[in-house]
C-alpha positions as YAML, in Angstrom:
chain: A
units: angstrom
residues:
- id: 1
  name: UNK
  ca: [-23.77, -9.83, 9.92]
- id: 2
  name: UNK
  ca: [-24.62, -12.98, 11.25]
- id: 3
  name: UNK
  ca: [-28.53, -14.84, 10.93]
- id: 4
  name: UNK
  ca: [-30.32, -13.72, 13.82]
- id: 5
  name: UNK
  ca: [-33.53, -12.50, 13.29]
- id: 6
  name: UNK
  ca: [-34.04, -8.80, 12.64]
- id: 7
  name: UNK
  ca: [-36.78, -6.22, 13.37]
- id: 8
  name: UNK
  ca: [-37.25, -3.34, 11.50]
- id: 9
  name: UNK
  ca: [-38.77, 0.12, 10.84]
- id: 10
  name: UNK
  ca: [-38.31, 1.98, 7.61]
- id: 11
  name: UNK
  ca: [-39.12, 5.73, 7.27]
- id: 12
  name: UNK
  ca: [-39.77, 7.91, 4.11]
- id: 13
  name: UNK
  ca: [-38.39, 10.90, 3.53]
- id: 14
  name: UNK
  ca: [-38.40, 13.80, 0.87]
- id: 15
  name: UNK
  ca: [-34.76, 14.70, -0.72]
- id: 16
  name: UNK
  ca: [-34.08, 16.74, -3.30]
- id: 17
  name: UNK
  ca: [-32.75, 13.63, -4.74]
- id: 18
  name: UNK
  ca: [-36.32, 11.90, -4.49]
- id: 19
  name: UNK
  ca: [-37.69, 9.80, -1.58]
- id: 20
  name: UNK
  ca: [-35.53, 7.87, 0.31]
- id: 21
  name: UNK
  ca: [-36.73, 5.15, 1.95]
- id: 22
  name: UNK
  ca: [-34.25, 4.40, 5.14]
- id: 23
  name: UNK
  ca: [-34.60, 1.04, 7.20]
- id: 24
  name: UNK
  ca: [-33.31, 0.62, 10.72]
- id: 25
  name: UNK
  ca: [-33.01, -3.08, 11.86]
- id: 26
  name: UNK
  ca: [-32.19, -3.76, 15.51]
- id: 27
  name: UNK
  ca: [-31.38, -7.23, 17.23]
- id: 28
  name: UNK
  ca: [-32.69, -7.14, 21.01]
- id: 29
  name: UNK
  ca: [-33.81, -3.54, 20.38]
- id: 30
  name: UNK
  ca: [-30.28, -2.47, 19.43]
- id: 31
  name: UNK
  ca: [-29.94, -0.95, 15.98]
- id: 32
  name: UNK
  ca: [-27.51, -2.81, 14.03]
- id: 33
  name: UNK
  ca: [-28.34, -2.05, 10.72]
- id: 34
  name: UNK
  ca: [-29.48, 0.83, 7.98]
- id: 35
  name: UNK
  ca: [-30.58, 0.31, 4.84]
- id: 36
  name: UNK
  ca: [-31.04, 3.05, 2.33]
- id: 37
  name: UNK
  ca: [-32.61, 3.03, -0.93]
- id: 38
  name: UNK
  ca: [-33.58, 6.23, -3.07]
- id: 39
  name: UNK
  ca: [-33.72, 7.01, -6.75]
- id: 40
  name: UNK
  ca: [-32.95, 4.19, -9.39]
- id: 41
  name: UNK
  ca: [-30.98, 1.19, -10.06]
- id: 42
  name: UNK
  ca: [-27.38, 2.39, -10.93]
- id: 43
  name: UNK
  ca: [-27.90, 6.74, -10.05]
- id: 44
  name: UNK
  ca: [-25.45, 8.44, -8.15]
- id: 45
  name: UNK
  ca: [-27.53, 9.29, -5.17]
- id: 46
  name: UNK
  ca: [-28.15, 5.28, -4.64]
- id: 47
  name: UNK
  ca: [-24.92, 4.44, -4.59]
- id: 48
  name: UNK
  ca: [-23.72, 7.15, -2.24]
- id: 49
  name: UNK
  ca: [-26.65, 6.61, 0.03]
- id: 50
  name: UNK
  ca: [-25.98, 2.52, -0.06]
- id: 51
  name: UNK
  ca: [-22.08, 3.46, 0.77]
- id: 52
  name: UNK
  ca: [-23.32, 5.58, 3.86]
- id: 53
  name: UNK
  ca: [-25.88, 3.12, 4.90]
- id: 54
  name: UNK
  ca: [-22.84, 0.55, 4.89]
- id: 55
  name: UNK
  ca: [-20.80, 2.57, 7.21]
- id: 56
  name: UNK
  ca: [-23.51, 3.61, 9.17]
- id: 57
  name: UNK
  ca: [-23.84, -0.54, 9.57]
- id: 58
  name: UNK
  ca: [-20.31, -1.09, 10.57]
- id: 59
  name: UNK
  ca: [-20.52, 1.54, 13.15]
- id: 60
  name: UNK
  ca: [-23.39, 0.26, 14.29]
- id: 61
  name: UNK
  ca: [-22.12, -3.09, 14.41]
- id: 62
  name: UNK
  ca: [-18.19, -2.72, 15.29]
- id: 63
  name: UNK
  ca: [-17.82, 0.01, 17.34]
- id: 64
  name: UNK
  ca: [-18.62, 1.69, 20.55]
- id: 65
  name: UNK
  ca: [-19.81, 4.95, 18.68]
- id: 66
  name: UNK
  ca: [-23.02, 5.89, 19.81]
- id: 67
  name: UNK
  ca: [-26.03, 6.63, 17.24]
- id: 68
  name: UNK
  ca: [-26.28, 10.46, 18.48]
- id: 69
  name: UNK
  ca: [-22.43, 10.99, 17.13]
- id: 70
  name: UNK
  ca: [-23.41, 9.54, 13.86]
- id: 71
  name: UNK
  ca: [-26.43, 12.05, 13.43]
- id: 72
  name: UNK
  ca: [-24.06, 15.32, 14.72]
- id: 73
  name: UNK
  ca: [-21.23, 14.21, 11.82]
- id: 74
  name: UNK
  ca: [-24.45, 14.44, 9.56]
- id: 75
  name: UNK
  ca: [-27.11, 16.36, 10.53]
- id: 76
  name: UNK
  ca: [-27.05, 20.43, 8.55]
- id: 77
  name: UNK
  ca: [-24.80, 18.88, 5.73]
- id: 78
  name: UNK
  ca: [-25.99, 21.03, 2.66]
- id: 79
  name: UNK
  ca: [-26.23, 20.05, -1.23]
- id: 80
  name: UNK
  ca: [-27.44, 22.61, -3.42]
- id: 81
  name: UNK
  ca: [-30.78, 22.12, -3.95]
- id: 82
  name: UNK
  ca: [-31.96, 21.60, -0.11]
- id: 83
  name: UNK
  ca: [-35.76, 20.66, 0.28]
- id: 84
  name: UNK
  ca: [-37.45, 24.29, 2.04]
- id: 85
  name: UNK
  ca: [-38.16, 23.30, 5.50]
- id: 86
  name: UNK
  ca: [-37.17, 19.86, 5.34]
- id: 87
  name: UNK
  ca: [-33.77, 18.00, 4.49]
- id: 88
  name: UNK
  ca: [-30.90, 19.90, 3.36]
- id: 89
  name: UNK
  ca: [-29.44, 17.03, 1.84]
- id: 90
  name: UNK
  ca: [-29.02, 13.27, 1.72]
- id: 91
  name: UNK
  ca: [-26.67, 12.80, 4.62]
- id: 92
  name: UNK
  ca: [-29.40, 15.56, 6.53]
- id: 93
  name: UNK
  ca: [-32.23, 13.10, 5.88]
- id: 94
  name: UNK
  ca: [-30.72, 10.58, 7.49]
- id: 95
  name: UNK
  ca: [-29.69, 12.21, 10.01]
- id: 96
  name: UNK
  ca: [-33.34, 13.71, 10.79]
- id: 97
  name: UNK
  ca: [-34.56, 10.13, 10.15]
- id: 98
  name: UNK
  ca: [-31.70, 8.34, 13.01]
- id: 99
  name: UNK
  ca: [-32.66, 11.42, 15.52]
- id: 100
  name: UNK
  ca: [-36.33, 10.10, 15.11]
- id: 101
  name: UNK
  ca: [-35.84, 6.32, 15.69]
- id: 102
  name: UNK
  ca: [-33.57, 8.01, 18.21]
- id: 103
  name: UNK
  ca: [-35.96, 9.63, 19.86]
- id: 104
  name: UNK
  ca: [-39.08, 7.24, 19.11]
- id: 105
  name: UNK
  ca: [-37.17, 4.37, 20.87]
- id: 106
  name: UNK
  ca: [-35.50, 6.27, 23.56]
- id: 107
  name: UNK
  ca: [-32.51, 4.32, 23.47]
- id: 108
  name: UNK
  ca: [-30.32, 3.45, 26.07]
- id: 109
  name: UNK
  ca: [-29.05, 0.20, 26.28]
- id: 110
  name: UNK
  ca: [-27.19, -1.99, 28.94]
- id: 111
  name: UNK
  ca: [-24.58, -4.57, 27.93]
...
C-alpha cells in the first residue's frame, strides 16, 4: 500500500466471537482497505479475521473484483454458535458490515 492519505469508517459488530471492530479505508472514495480486529492479542478468531481482512485488502487493491462479490462469497457462512438475529458468523459480520458501507456510500465508481 503506498502513503497516500486514507479516510476511514469503522463499524462494530456483535459475533459470537465478541465485537469486532471492522475499518474500511478508501482513497478518492474507493475502498482500498479493511481492517479487522476482534477478541485478544494472539486468539484464533484475530488471527483468522486479520487473514480475511488481508485478502479482503488485496482484492480490494489488485483486482477488478467488485465489493458486492466479496460480500456473496461471505455473507450466510455459519459457525456454530451464530448470534440470534444478527451475524451467523465472523465471515457473516463482515459481510453485513461491507453490504452497509456498500449501501451507505452507494458506490459506483468511474476510472
Amino acid at each position: 500500500m503506498n502513503s497516500t492519505a486514507r479516510a476511514g469508517i469503522t463499524y462494530p459488530i456483535t459475533t459470537s466471537c465478541g465485537t469486532m471492530l471492522i475499518t474500511i479505508n478508501t482513497i478518492n472514495c474507493k475502498p482500498v482497505e479493511v481492517l479487522i480486529n476482534i477478541g485478544k492479542c494472539g486468539g484464533c478468531a484475530l488471527a483468522q479475521s486479520e487473514a480475511s481482512a488481508r485478502l479482503i485488502s488485496l482484492i480490494l487493491q489488485k483486482s477488478n473484483i467488485e465489493i458486492s462479490e466479496v460480500i456473496r462469497q461471505l455473507v450466510s457462512i455459519q459457525c456454530n454458535q451464530p448470534i440470534l438475529n444478527g451475524a451467523t458468523s465472523c465471515a457473516d459480520a463482515i459481510a453485513k458490515v461491507l453490504s452497509k458501507y456498500n449501501f451507505d456510500n452507494a458506490l459506483t465508481f468511474v476510472d
